[in-house]
XYZ file of C-alpha atoms in Angstrom:
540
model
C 102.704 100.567 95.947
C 100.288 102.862 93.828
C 98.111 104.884 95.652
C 94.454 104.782 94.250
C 92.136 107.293 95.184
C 88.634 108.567 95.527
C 86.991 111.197 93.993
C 87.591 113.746 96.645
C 91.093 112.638 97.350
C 91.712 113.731 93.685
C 90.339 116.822 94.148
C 91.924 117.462 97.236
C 95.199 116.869 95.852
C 94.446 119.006 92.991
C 94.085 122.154 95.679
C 97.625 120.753 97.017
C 99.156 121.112 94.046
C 97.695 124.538 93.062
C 98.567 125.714 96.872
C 102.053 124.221 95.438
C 102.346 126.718 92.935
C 100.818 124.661 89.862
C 97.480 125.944 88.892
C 94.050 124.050 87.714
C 95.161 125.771 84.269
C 98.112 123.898 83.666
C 96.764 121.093 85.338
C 94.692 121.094 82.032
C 97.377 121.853 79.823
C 99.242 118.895 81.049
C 96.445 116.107 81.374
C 95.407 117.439 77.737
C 98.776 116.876 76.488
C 99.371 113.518 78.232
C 95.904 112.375 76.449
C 97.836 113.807 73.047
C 100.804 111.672 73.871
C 98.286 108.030 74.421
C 96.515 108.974 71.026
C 99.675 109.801 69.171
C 101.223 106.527 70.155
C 98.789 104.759 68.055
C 99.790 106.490 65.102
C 96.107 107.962 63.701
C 96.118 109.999 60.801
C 92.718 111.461 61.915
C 91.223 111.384 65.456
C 87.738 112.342 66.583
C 87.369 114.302 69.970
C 84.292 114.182 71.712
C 84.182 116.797 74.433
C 81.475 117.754 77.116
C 80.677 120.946 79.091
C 83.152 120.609 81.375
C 87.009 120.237 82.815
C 87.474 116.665 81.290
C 86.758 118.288 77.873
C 88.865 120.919 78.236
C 91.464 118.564 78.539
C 90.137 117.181 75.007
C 90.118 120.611 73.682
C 93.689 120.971 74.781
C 94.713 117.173 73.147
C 92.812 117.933 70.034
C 94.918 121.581 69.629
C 98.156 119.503 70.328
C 97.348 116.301 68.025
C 96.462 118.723 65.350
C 99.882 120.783 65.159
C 101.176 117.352 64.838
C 99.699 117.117 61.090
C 97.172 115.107 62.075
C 93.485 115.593 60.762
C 91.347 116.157 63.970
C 87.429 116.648 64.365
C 85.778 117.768 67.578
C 82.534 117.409 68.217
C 80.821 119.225 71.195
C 77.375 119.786 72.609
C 77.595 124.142 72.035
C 79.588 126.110 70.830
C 83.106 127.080 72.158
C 81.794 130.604 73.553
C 79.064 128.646 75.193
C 80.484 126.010 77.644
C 79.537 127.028 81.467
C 83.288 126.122 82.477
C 85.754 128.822 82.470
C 88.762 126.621 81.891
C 87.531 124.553 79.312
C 85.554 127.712 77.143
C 88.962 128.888 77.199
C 90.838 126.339 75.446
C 88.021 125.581 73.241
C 87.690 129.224 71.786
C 91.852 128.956 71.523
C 91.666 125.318 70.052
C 88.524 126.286 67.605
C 90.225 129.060 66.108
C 92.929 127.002 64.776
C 93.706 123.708 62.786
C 90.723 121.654 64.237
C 86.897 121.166 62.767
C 84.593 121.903 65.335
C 81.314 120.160 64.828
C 78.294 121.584 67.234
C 75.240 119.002 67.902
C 75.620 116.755 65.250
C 72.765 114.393 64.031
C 73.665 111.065 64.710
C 73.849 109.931 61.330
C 77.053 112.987 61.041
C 78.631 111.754 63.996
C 78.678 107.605 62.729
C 79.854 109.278 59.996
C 82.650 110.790 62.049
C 83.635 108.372 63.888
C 83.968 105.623 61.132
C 86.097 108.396 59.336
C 88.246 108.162 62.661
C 90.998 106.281 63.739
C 90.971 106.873 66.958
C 88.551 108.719 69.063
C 89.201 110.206 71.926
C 86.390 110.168 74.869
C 86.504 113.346 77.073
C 82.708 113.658 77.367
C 82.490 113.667 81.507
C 85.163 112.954 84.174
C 85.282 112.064 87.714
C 82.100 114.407 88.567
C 79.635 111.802 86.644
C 77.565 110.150 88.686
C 73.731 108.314 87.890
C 72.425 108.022 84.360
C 73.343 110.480 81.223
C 70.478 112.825 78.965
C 70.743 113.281 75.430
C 72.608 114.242 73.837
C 75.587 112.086 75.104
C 73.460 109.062 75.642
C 73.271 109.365 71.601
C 76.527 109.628 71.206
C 78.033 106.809 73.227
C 75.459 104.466 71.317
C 76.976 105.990 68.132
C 80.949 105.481 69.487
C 79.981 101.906 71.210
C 78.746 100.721 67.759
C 81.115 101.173 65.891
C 83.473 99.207 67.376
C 85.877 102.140 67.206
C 89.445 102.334 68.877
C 88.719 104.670 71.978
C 90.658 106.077 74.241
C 89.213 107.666 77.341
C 90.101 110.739 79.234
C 90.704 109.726 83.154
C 87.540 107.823 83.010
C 85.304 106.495 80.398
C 81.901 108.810 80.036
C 79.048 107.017 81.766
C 81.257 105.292 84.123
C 80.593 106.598 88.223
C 84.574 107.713 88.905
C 83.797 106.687 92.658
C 81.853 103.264 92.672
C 82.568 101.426 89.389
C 78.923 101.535 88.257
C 78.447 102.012 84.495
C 75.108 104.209 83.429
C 72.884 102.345 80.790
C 75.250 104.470 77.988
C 78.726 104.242 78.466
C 81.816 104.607 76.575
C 83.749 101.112 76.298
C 87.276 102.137 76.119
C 90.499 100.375 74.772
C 92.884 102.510 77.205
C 92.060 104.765 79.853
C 94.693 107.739 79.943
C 93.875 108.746 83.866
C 95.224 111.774 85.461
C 97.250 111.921 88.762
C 96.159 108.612 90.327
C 93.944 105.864 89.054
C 90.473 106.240 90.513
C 88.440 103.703 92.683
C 86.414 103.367 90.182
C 88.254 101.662 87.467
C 88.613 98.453 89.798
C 85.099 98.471 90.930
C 81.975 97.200 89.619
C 81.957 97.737 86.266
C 85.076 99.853 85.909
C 87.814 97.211 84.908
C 85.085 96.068 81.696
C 84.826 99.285 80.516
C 88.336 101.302 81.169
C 90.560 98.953 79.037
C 93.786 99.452 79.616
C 94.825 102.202 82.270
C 97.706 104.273 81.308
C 98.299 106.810 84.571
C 99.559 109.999 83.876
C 101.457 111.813 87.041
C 101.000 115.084 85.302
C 103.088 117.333 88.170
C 106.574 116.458 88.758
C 106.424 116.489 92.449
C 103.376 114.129 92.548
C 105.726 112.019 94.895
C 106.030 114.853 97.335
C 102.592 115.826 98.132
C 100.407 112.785 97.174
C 101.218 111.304 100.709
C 99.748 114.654 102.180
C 96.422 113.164 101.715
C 94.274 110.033 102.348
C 94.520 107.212 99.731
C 91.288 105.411 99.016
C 93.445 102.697 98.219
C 96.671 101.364 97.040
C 97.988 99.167 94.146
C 100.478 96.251 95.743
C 103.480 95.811 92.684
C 105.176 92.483 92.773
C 108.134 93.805 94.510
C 105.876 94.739 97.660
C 106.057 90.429 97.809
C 109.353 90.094 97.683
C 109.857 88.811 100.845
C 107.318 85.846 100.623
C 109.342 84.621 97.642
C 112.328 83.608 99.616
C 113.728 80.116 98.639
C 113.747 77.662 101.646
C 116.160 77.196 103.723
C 118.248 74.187 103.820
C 117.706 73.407 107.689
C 113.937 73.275 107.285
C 111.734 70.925 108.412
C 108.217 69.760 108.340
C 107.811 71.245 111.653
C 109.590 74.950 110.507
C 107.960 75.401 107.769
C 104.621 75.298 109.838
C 101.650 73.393 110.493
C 97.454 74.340 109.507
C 94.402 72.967 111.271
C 91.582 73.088 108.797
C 87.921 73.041 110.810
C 85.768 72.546 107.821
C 83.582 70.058 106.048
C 80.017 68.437 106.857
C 78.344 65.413 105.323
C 76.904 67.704 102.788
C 80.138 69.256 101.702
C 82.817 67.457 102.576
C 84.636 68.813 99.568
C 85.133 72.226 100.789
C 87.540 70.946 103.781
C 89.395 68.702 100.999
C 90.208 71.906 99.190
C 91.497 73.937 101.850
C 93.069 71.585 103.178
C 95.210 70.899 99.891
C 95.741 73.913 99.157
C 96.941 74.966 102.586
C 99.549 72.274 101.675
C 100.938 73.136 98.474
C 100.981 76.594 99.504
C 103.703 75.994 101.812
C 102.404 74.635 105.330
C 104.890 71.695 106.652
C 101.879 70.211 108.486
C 98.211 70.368 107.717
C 95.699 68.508 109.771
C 91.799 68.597 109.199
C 89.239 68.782 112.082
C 86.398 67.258 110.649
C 82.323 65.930 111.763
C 82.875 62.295 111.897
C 79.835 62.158 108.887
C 82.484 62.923 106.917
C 86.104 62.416 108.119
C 86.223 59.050 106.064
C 85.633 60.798 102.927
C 88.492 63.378 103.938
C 91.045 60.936 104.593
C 90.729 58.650 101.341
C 90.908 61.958 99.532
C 93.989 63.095 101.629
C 96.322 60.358 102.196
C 98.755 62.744 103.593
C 96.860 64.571 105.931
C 95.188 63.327 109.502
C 91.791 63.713 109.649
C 90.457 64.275 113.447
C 86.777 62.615 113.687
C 85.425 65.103 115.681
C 81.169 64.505 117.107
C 78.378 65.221 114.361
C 74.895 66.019 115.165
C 71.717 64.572 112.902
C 72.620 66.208 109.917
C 76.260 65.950 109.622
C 77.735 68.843 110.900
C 79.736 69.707 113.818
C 77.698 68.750 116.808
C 77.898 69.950 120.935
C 81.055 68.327 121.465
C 82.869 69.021 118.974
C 84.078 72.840 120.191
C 85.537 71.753 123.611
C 87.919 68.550 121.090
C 88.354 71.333 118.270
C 89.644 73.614 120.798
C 92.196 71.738 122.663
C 93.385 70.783 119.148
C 93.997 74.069 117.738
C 96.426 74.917 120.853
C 99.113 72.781 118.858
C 99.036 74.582 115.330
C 100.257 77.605 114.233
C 97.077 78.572 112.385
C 93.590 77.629 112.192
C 90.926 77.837 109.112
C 88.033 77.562 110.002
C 84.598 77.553 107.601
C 84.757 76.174 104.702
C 81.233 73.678 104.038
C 80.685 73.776 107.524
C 77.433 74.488 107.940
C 75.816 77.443 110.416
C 74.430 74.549 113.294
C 74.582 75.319 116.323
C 77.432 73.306 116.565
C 79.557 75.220 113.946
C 78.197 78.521 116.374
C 80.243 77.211 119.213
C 83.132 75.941 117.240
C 83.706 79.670 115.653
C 82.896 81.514 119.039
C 85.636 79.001 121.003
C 88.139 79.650 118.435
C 87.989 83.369 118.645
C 88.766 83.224 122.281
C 91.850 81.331 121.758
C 95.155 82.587 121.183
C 96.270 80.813 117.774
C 96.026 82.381 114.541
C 92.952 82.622 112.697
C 91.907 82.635 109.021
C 87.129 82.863 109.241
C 86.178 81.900 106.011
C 82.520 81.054 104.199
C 80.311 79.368 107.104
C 82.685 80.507 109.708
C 81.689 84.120 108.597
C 77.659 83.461 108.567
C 77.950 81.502 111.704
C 79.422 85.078 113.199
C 76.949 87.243 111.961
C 74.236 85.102 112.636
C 75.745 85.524 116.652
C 75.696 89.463 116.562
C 72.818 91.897 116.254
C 72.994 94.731 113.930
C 76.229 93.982 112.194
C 79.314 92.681 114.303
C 81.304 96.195 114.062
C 78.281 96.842 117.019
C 79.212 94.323 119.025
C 83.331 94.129 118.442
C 84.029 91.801 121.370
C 82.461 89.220 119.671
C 85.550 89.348 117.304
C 88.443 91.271 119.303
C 91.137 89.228 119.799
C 95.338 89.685 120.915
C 95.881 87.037 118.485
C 96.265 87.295 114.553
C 92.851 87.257 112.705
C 91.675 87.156 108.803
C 88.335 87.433 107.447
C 87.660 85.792 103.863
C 84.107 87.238 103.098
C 82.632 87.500 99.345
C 80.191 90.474 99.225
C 76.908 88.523 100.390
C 78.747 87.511 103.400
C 80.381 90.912 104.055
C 76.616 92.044 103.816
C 75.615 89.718 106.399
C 78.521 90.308 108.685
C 77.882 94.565 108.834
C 74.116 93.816 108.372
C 73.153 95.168 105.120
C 70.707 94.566 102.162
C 73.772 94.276 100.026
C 77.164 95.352 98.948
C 77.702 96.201 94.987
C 81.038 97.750 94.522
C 84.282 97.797 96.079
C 84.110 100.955 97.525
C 81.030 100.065 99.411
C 82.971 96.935 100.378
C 86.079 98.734 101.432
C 83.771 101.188 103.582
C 82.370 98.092 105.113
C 85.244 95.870 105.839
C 86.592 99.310 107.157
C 83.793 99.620 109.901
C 84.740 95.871 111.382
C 88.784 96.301 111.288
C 88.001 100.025 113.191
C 85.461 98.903 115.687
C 87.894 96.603 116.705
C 90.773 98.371 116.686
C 93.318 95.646 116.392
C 96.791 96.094 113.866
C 96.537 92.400 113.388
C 92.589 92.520 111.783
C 92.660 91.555 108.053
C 89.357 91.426 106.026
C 89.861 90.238 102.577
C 86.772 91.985 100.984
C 86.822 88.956 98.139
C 85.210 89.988 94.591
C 86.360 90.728 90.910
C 88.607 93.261 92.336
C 90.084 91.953 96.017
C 90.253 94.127 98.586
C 93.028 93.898 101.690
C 91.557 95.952 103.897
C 93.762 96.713 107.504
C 93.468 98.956 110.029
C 95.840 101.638 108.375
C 95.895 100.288 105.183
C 93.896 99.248 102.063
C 95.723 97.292 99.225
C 94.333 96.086 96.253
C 96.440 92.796 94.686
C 96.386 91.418 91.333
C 93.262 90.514 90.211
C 92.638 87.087 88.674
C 90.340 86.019 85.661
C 86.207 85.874 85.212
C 87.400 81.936 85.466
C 88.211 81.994 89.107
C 84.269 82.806 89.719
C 83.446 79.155 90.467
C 82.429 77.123 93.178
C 84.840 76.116 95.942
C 87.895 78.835 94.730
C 87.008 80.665 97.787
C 87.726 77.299 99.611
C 90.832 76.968 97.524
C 91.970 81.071 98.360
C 91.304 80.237 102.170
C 93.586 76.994 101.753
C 96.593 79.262 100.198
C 96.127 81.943 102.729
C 96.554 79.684 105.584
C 99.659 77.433 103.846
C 101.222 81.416 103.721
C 100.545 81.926 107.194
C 102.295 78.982 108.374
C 105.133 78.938 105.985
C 105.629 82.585 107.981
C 104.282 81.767 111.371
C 107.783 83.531 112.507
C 108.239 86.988 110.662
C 104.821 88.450 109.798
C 105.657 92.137 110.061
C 101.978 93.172 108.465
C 99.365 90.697 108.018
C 97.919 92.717 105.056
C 100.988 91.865 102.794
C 100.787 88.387 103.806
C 97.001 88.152 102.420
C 97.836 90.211 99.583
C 100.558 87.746 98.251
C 98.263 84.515 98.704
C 95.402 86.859 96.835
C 98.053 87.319 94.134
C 98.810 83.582 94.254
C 95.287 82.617 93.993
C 95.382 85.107 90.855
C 97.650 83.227 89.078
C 96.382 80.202 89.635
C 93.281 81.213 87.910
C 95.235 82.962 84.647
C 97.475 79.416 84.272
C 94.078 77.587 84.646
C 91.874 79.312 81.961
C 94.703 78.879 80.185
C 95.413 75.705 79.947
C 91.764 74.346 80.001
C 90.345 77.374 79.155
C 88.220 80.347 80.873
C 84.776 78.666 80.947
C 85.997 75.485 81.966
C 88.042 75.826 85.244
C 86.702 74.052 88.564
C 88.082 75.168 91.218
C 90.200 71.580 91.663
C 91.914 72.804 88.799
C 93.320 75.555 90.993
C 94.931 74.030 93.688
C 97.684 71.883 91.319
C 98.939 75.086 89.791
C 99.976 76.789 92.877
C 103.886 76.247 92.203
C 103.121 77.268 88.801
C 101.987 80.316 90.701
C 104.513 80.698 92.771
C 107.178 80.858 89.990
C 105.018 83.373 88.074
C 105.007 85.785 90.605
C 108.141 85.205 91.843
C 109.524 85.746 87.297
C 107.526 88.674 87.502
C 109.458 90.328 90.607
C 112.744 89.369 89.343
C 111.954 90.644 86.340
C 110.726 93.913 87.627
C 113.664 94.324 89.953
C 116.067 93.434 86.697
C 114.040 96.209 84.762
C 114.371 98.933 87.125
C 118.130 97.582 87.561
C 118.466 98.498 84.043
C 116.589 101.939 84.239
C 118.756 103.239 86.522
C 121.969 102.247 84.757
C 120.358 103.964 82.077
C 119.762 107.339 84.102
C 123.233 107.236 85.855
């Protein structure tokens, strides 16, 4: 795992590391001369520096002195002059950089700067770093026009200029990026929002060489699951298995308007891994279910007028559950009054638990002021994972809205805490994913703009609950076991808009290439491992 961090983790760590014995100076030096390195590997023969008035162009200044006694032509261009910047660091290294093999140009017109940066190979963004936040004045706004234009190759210092460092949100100027060379630890705000369409590629640099030391001394905002932190849910199975072993899913979903959703989940629980999947179903609609699903019993359970779960339904849903491993529940089910009672029976038995789409809206709709106020409602001994998207999260914590994942992180955080319990999940679902546990927030491959369609949640919420069965025995932390169907779910999206291409995946599509997910991420683990196999025969 990567540890991702906020904004005042970073700078935390920063005084760590000066209390360490490395300064902010050399801090500079160092991030400048890692930014050197990620230009130099593209081989410019001229590079264009834009720097700002503070620390994140200092670290320019520093790259563009380095680049240049290289032999390569560089051009800087910055707001005032060298003796003028208000930060002591960066006026510094500018007056040391300007007075050697570098052109220093001071408030260009923007006409000089096009000219500039079409002259350029590669530019290198060091305008503003982590401490941007809101909307940008002139005359940066002017030049990230100019840079965007151009279509130039750009490669940003820790974070592209415009771009909030904390919550992903891009100001109306800001710099599109090919890579992002970030300092230390990636920020939250690269995977948020707006962040992963503007960083490009990140590139990390660790800058001090006991990074590994001290960057546990400190909170993580976040942390970046690797492949091989799956290993263990890529186990072949074992010869003695049986349908029985290998675990068994009751799906409560599905009304007679969208009887669909419970035909997902319910498939996809199934090639996900589950031995046994069953589906609990309004009689409106349990027909439909089994002609779709010849392999699965469907459970007619009592419907009310229009199709959903009706009064009787919780007390038969209930006594069901007691013979699975793990329950879904949600998916097209409606908020009745009916679904109400099925959600709030579940809860209070002890079976593991996967709320997901209705299931969610039927439990805010039962608290008042957000269900972190009134935790009983959810607080359970048993195992339980929440599947919200952000309008739902909204709902559950009661706010207007959630934008960005730190905002969703913050509010899946509030519901794991008030309850307190190690087996909590929330699986704050968006562009980026969020696994968010009591102790522990991990952030999973992300999967393609093509898995924003109608029924993948249903489809994720299927996968997480064929996972949970499959390991009904040896779930040691409930967030890696969401994580790895998140990452599953991922894949299935990238083999999808692959083979029928980005715009045209439905989420049916999804549920057929779940092996084919399963042997991508298990390739990409062994591959890993085989790498770092081969690293450290190198090193020895």
């Amino acid at each position: 795992m990567r540890p991702v961090l906020s904004c005042d983790e970073v700078r935390s760590l920063e005084d760590l590391i000066e209390k360490e014995g490395t300064s902010k100076a050399e801090l500079m030096e160092l991030a400048g001369e890692f930014a050197a390195t990620q230009v130099e590997r593209l081989e410019p023969k001229r590079v264009l520096v834009l720097v700002g008035f503070g620390n994140n162009g200092g670290d320019g200044w520093v790259a563009a002195d380095i680049l240049a006694q290289k032999g390569i032509a560089v051009d800087v261009v910055s707001p005032v002059e060298p003796d003028e910047i208000p930060s002591t660091l960066a006026r510094h290294v500018a007056r040391r950089t300007a007075g050697r093999d570098v052109t220093v140009y001071v408030g260009p017109s923007r006409d000089e700067l096009s000219g500039l940066i079409a002259a350029a190979d590669v530019v290198l963004d060091a305008i503003l770093g982590t401490g941007f936040h809101g909307e940008l004045r002139a005359p940066f706004t002017i030049w990230i026009e100019a840079l965007n234009d151009a279509a130039a190759t750009v490669v940003a210092v820790d974070v592209p200029s415009g771009l909030d460092a904390e919550t992903g949100i891009a100001a109306s100027a800001c710099v599109r990026a090919d890579e992002t060379a970030t300092m230390l630890a990636p920020k939250l705000g690269l995977f948020s929002a707006d962040g992963p369409e503007y960083a490009g590629e990140l590139i990390c640099g660790e800058l001090y060489d006991k990074l590994d030391g001290v960057i546990d001394d400190i909170e993580h905002a976040a942390e970046i699951l690797e492949a091989e932190d799956l290993i263990d849910f890529m186990e072949p199975l074992p010869a003695s298995v049986n349908k029985y072993t290998r675990g068994s899913v009751l799906v409560v979903a599905g009304s007679g308007t969208y009887p669909g959703a419970a035909i997902m989940a319910a498939k996809a629980a199934a090639r996900s891994g589950a031995g046994y999947v069953a589906v609990a179903a309004p009689d409106a609609c349990a027909n439909l279910i089994r002609l779709a699903l010849p392999s699965v019993p469907v459970f007619a359970m009592p419907s009310d007028s229009r199709g959903s779960f009706g009064a009787a339904a919780p007390m038969q849903v209930v006594e069901l559950a007691k013979h699975y491993n793990c329950v879904l529940c949600g998916p097209g089910m409606t908020t009745a009054a009916g679904c109400m009672s099925v959600v709030t029976s579940l809860l209070a038995l002890d079976v593991p638990l996967i709320l997901d789409a209705d299931a969610l809206n039927c439990l805010a709709s039962v608290a008042i002021g957000g269900i972190d106020a009134t935790p009983e409602l959810y607080r359970r001994e048993a195992p339980l994972i929440m599947t919200p998207h952000t309008g739902e999260l909204a709902r559950l914590v009661d706010e207007e809205s959630i934008d960005d994942l730190a905002s969703a992180i913050d509010a899946s955080q509030r519901i794991v805490w008030a309850a307190g319990s190690d087996d909590l999940v929330v699986v704050a679902k968006g562009p980026t994913t969020a696994i968010v546990g009591v102790e522990k927030v991990l952030l999973p491959l992300s999967g393609p703009a093509a898995l924003a369609t109608a029924g993948s949640g249903d489809v994720l919420a299927g996968i997480i609950a064929g996972t949970m069965a499959l390991n009904h025995e040896g779930v040691e932390a409930w967030e890696l076991l969401a994580a790895y169907a998140v990452m599953l779910h991922s894949y299935t999206g990238f083999a999808a808009a692959e083979r029928w291409g980005e715009k045209s995946v439905i989420a049916t599509d999804l549920i057929d290439l779940i092996g084919d997910a399963m042997r991508l991420a298990t390739d990409e683990v062994l591959g890993g491992l085989e790498g770092a196999r081969d690293t450290a025969d190198k090193e020895a």
